[in-house]
mmCIF file with all atom_site columns, C-alpha atoms in Angstrom:
data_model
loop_
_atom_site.group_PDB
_atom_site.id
_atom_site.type_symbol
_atom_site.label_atom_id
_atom_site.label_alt_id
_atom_site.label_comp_id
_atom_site.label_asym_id
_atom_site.label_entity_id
_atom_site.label_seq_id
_atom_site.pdbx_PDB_ins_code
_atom_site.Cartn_x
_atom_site.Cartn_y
_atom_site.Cartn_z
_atom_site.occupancy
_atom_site.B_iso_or_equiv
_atom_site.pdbx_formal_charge
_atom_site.auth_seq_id
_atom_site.auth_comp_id
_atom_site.auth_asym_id
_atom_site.auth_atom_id
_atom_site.pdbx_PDB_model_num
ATOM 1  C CA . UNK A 1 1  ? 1.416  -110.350 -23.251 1.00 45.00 ? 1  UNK A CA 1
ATOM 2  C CA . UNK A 1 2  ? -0.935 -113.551 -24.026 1.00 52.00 ? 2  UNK A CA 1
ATOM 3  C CA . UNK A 1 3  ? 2.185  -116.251 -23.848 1.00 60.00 ? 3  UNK A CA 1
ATOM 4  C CA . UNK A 1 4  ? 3.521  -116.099 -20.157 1.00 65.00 ? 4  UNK A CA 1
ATOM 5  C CA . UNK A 1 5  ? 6.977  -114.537 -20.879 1.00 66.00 ? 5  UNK A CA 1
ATOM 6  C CA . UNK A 1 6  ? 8.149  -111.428 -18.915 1.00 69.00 ? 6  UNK A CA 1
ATOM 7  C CA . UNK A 1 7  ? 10.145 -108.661 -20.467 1.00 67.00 ? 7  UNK A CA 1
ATOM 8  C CA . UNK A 1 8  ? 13.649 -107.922 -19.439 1.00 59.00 ? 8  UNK A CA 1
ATOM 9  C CA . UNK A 1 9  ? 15.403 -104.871 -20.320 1.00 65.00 ? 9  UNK A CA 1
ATOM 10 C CA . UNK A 1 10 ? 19.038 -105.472 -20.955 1.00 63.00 ? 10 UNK A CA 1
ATOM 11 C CA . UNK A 1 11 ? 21.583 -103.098 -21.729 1.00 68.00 ? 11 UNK A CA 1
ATOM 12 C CA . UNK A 1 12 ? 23.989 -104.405 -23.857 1.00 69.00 ? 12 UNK A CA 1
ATOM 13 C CA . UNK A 1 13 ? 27.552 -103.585 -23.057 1.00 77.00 ? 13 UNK A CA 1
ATOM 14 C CA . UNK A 1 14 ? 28.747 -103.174 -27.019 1.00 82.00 ? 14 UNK A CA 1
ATOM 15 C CA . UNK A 1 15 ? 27.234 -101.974 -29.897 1.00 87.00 ? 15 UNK A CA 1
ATOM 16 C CA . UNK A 1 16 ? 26.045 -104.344 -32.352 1.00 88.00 ? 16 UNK A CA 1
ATOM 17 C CA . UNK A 1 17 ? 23.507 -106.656 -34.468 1.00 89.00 ? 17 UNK A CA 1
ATOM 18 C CA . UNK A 1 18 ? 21.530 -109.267 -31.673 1.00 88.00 ? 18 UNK A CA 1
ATOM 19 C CA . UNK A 1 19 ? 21.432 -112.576 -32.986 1.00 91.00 ? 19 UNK A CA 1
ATOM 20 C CA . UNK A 1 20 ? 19.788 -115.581 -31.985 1.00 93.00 ? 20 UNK A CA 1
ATOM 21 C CA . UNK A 1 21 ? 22.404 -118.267 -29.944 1.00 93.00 ? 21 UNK A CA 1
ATOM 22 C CA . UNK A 1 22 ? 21.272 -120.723 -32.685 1.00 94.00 ? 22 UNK A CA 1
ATOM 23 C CA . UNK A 1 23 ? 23.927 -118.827 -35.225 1.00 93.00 ? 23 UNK A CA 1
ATOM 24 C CA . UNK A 1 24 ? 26.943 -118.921 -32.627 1.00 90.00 ? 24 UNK A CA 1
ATOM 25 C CA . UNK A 1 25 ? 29.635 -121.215 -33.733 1.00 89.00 ? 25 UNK A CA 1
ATOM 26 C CA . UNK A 1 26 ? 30.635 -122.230 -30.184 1.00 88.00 ? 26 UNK A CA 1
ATOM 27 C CA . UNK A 1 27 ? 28.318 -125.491 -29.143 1.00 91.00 ? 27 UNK A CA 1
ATOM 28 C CA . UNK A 1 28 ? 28.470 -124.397 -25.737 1.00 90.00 ? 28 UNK A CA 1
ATOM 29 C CA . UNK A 1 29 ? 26.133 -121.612 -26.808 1.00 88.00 ? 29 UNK A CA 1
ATOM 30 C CA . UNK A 1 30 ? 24.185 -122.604 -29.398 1.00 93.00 ? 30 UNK A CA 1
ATOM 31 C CA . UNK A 1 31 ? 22.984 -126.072 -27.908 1.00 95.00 ? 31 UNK A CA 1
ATOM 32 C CA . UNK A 1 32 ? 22.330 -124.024 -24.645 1.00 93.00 ? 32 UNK A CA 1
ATOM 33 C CA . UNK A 1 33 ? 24.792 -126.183 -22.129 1.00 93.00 ? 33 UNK A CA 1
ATOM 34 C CA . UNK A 1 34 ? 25.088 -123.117 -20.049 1.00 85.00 ? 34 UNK A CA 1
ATOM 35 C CA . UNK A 1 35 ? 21.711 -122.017 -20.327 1.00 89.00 ? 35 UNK A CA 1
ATOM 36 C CA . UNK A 1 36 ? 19.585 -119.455 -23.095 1.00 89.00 ? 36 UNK A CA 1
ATOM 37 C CA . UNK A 1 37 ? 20.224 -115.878 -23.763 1.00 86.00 ? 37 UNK A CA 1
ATOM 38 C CA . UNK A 1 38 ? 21.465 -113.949 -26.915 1.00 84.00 ? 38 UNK A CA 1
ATOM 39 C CA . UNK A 1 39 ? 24.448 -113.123 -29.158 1.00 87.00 ? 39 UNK A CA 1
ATOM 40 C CA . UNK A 1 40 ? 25.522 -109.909 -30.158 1.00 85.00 ? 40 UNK A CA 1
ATOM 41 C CA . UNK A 1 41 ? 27.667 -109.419 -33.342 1.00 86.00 ? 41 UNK A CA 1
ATOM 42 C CA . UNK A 1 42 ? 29.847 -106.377 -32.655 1.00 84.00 ? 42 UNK A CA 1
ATOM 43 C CA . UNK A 1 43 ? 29.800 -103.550 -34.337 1.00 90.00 ? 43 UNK A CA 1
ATOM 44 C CA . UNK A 1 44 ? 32.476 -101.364 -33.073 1.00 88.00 ? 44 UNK A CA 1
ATOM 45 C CA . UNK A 1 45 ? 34.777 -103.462 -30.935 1.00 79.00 ? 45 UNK A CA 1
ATOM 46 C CA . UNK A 1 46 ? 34.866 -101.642 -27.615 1.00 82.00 ? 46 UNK A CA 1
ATOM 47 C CA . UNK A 1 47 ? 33.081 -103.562 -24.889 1.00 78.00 ? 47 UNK A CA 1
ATOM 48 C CA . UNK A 1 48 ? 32.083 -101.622 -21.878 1.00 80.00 ? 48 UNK A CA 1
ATOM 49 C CA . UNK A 1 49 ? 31.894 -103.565 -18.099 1.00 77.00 ? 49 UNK A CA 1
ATOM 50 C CA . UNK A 1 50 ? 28.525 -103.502 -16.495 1.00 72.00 ? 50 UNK A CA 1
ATOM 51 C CA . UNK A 1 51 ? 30.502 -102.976 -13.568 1.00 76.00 ? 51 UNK A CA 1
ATOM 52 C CA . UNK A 1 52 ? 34.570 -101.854 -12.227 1.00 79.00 ? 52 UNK A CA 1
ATOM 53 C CA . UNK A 1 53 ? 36.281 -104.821 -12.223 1.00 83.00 ? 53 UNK A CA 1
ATOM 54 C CA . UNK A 1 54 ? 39.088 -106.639 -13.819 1.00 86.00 ? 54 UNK A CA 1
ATOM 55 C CA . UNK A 1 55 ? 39.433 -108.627 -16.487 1.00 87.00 ? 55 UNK A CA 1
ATOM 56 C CA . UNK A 1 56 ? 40.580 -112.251 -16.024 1.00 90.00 ? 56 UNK A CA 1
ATOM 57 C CA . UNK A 1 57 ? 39.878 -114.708 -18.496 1.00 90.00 ? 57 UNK A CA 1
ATOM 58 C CA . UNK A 1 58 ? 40.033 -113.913 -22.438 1.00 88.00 ? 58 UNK A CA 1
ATOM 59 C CA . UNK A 1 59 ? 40.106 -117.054 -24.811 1.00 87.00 ? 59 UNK A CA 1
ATOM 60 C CA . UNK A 1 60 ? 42.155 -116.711 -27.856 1.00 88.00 ? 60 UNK A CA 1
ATOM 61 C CA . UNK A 1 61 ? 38.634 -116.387 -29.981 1.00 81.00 ? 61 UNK A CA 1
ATOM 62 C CA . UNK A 1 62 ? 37.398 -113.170 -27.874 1.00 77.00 ? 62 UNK A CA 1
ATOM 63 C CA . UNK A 1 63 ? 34.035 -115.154 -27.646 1.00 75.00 ? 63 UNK A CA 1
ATOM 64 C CA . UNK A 1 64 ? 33.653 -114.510 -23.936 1.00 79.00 ? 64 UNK A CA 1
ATOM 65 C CA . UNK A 1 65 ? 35.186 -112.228 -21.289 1.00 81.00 ? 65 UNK A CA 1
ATOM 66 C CA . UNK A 1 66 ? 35.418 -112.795 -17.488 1.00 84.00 ? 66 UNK A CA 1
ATOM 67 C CA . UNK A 1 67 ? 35.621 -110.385 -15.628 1.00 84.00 ? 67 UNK A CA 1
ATOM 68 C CA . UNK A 1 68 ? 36.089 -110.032 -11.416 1.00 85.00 ? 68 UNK A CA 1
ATOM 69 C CA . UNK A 1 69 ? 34.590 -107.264 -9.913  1.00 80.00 ? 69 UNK A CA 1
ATOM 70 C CA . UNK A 1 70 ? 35.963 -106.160 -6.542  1.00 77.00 ? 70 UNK A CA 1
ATOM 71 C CA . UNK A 1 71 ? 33.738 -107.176 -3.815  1.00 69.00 ? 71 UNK A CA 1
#
């Protein structure tokens, strides 16, 4: 591609508009603490797992999901 990035397929696990991290309200994301990636506005509200698992963290502001998976 000329600029020494690789491309990454990614499917996304809702629906929705991707945004940059620079628009997310949460510092932690925006400022890149935890590292780079992308923001997805929802569109439909259903979020699908990548994997079975079970879900055990969910902050008041649905921002972020944890989720265990079972080995």
């Amino acid at each position: 591609m000329g600029l020494g990035c690789e491309i990454l397929e990614i499917f996304a696990p809702l629906a929705g508009v991707v945004r940059s991290l620079d628009v997310v309200p949460d510092g932690v994301f925006s400022q890149r603490i935890i590292g780079d990636g992308i923001a997805i506005e929802p569109l439909d509200g259903l979020v699908r797992a990548p994997f079975k698992g079970i879900v055990v963290a969910l902050p008041a502001t649905s921002h972020a999901i944890t989720i265990r998976s079972p080995g």
